PDB file of C-alpha atoms in Angstrom:
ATOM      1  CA  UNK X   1       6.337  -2.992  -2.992  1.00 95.00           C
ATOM      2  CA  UNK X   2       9.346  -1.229  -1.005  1.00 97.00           C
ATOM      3  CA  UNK X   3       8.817  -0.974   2.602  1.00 98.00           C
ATOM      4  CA  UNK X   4      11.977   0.117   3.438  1.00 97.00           C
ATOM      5  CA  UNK X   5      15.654   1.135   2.209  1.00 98.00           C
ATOM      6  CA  UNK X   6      18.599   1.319   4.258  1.00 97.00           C
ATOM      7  CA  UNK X   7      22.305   1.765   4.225  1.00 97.00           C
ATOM      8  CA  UNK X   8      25.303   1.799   5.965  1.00 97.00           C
ATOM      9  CA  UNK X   9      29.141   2.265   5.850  1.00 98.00           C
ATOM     10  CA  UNK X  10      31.442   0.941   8.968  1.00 98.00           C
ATOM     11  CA  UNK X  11      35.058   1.779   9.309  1.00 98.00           C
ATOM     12  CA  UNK X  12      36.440  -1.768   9.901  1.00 98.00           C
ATOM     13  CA  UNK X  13      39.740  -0.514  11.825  1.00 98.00           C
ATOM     14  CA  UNK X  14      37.214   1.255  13.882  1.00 98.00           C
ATOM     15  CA  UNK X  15      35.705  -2.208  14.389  1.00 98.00           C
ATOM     16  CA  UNK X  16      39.032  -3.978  15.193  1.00 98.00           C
ATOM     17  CA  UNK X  17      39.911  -0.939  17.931  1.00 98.00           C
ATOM     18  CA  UNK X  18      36.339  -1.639  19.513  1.00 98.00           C
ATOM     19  CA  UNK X  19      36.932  -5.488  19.591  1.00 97.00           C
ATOM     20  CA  UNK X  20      40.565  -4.813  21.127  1.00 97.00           C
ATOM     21  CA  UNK X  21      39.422  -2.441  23.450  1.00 97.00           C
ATOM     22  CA  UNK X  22      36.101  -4.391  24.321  1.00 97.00           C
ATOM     23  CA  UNK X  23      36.338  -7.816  23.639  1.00 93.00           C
ATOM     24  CA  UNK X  24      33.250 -10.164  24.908  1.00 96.00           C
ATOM     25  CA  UNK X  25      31.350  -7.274  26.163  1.00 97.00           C
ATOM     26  CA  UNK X  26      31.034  -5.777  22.644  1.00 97.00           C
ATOM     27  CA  UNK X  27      30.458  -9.035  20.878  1.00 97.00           C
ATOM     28  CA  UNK X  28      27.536 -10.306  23.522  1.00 97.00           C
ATOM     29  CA  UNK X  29      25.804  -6.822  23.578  1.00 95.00           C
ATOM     30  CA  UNK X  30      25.587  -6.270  19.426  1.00 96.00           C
ATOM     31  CA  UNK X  31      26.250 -10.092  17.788  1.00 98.00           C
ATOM     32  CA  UNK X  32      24.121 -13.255  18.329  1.00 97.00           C
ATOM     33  CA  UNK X  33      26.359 -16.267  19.005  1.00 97.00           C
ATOM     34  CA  UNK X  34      25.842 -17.715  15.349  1.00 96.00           C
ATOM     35  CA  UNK X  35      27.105 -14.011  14.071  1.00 97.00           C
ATOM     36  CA  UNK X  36      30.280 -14.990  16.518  1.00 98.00           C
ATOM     37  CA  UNK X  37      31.279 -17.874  15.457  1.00 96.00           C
ATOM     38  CA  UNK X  38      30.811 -16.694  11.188  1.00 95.00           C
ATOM     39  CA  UNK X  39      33.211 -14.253  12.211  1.00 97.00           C
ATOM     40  CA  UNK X  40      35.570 -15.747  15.006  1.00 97.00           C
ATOM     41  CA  UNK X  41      36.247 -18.597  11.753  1.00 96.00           C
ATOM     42  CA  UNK X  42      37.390 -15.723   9.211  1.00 95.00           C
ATOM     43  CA  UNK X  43      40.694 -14.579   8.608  1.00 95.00           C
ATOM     44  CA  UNK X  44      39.415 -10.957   8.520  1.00 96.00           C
ATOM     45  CA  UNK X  45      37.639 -11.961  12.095  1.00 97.00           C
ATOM     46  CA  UNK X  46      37.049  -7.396  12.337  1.00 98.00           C
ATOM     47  CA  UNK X  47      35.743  -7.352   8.538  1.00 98.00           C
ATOM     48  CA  UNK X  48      33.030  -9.662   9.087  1.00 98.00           C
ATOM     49  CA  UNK X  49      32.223  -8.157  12.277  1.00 98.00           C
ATOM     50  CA  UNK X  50      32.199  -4.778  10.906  1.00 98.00           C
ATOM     51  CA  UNK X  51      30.039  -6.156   7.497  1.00 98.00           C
ATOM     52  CA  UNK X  52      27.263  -7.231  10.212  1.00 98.00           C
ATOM     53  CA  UNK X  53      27.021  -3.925  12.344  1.00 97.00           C
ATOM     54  CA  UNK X  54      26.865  -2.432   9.099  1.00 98.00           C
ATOM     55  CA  UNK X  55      24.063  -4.846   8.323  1.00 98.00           C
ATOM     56  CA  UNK X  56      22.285  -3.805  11.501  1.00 97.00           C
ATOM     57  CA  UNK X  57      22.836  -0.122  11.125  1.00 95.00           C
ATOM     58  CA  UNK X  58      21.072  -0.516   7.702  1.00 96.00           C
ATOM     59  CA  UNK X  59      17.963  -2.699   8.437  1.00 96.00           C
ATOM     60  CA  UNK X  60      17.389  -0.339  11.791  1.00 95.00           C
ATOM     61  CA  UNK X  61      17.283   2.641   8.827  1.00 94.00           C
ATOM     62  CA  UNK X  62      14.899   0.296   6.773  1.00 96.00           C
ATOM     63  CA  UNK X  63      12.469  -0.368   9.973  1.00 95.00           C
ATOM     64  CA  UNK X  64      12.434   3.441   9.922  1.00 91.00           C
ATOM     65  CA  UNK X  65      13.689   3.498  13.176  1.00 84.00           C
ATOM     66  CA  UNK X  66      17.483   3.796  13.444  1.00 72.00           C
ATOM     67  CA  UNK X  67      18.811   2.272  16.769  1.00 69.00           C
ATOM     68  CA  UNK X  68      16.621   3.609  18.720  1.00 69.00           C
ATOM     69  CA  UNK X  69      12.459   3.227  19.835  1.00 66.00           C
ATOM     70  CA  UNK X  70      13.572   0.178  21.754  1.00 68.00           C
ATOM     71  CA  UNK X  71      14.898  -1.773  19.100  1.00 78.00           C
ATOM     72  CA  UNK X  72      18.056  -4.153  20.038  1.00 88.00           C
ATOM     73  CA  UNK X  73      21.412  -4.687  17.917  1.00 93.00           C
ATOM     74  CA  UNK X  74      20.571  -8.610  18.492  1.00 94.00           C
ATOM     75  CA  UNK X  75      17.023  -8.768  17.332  1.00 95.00           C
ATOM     76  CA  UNK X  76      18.572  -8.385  13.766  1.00 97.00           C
ATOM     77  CA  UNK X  77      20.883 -11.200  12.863  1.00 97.00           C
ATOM     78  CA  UNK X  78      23.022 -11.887  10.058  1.00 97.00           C
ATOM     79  CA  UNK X  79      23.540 -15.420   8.926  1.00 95.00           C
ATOM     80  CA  UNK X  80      24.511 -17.074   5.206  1.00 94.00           C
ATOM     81  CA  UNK X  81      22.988 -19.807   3.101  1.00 95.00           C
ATOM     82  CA  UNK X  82      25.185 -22.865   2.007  1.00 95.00           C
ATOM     83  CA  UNK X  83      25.562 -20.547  -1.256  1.00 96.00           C
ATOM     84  CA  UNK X  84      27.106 -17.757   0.453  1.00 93.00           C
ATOM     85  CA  UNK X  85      24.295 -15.220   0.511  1.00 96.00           C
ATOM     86  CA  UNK X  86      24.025 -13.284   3.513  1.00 97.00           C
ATOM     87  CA  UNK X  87      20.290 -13.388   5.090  1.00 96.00           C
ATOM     88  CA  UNK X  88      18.781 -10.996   7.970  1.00 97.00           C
ATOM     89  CA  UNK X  89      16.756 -12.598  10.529  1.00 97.00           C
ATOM     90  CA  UNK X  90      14.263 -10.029  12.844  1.00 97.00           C
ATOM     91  CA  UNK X  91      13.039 -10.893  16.493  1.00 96.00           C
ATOM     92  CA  UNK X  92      11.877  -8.908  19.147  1.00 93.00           C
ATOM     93  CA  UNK X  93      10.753  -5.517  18.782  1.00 92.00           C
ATOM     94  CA  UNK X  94      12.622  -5.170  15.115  1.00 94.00           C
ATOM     95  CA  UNK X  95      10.009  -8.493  14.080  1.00 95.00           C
ATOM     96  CA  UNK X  96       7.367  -6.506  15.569  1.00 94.00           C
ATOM     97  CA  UNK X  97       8.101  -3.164  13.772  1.00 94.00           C
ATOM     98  CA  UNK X  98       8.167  -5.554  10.469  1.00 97.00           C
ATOM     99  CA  UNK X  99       4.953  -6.752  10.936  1.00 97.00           C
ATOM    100  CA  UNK X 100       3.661  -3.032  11.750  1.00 96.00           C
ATOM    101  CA  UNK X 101       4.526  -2.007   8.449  1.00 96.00           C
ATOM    102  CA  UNK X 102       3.532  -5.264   6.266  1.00 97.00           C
ATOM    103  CA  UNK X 103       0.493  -4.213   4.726  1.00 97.00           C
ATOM    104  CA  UNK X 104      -2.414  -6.784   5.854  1.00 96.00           C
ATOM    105  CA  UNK X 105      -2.040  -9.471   2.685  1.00 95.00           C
ATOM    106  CA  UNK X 106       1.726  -9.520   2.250  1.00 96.00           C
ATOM    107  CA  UNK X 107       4.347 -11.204   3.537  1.00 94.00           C
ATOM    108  CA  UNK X 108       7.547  -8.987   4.316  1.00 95.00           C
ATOM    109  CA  UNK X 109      11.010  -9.990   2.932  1.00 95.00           C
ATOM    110  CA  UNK X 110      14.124  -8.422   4.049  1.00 97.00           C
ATOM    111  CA  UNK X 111      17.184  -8.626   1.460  1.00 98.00           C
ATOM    112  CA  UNK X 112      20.689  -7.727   2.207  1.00 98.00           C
ATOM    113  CA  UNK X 113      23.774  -7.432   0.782  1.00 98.00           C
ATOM    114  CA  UNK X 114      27.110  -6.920   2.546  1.00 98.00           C
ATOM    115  CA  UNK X 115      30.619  -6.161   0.755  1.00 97.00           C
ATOM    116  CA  UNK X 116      34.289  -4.319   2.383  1.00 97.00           C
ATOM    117  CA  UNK X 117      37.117  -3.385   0.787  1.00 97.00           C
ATOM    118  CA  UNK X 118      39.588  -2.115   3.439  1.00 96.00           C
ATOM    119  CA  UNK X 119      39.001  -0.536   5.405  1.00 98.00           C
ATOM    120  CA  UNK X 120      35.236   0.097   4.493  1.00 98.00           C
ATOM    121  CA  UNK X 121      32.397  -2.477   4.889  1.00 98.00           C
ATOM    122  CA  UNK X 122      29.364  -1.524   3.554  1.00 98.00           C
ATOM    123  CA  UNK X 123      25.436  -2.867   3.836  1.00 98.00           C
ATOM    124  CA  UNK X 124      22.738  -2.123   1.691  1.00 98.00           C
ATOM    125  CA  UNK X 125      18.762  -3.866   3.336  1.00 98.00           C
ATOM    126  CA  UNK X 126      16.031  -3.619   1.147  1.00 98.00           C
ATOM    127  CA  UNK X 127      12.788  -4.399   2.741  1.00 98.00           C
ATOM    128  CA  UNK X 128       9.844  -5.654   0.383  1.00 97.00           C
ATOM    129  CA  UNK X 129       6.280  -6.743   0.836  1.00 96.00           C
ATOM    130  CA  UNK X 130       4.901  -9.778  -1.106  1.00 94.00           C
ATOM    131  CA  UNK X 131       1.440 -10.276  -1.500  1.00 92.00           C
ATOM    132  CA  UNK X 132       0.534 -13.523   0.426  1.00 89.00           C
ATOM    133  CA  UNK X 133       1.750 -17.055  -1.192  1.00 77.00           C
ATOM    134  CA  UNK X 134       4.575 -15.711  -3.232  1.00 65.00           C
ATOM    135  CA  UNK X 135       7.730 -17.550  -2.264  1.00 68.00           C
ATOM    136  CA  UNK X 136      10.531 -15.423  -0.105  1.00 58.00           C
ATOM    137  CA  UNK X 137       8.376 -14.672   3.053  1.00 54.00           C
ATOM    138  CA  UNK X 138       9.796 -12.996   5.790  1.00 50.00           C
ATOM    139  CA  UNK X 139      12.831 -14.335   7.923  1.00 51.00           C
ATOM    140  CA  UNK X 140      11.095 -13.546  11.191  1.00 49.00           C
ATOM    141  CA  UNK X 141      11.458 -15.990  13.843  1.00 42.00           C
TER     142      UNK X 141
END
């Protein structure tokens, strides 16, 4: 079952201006230090930064929250497996607000997808309850 759907589209000049202008204090307050270094390795360093806001943006839409009811930009995080495939990880209040909405008997599983093509970066976060002991369970740490 569908718990959630949400979307977003980030302007990655936008991104790059906000990085420029910034720096550190941007990168600390909105990406966890394993979302850094993804994106301080890429050659499009403002791509992949602006791929994972987008990220954020969308699961805060799929919580049914938006940025706001005291969730934080870090307790979602991006990361990849060794196949490429991004994955979104929840802590804090954002785990919390999972749980909240996972039905008792399911597990919750949050799917993402990420994709730019200059100077757009898009996310797409699909959250989806499992009934208990189907593999996939939630990221949640």
């Amino acid at each position: 079952m569908i718990l959630g759907i949400g979307s977003d589209l980030a302007n990655i000049e936008r991104i790059a201006r906000v990085l420029d202008r910034h720096g550190d204090r941007f990168r600390n307050r909105v990406f966890t230090k394993t979302e850094q270094r993804k994106a301080e390795r890429r050659m499009d360093v403002a791509g992949t930064y602006a791929k994972r806001w987008a990220a954020k943006e969308a699961c805060s839409k799929a919580l049914g929250t938006g940025l706001r009811m005291g969730i934080a930009w870090k307790d979602m995080a991006v990361s990849n497996l060794p196949t490429g495939q991004p994955v979104m990880a929840v802590t804090g209040w954002a785990a919390d607000r999972l749980a909240s909405m996972t039905p008792p008997g399911y597990d919750s599983v949050i799917h993402v997808t990420l994709t730019d093509d200059h100077p757009w970066a898009q996310a797409f976060v699909v959250i989806e309850a499992r009934p208990l002991g189907v593999p996939g369970g939630t990221l949640a740490t």
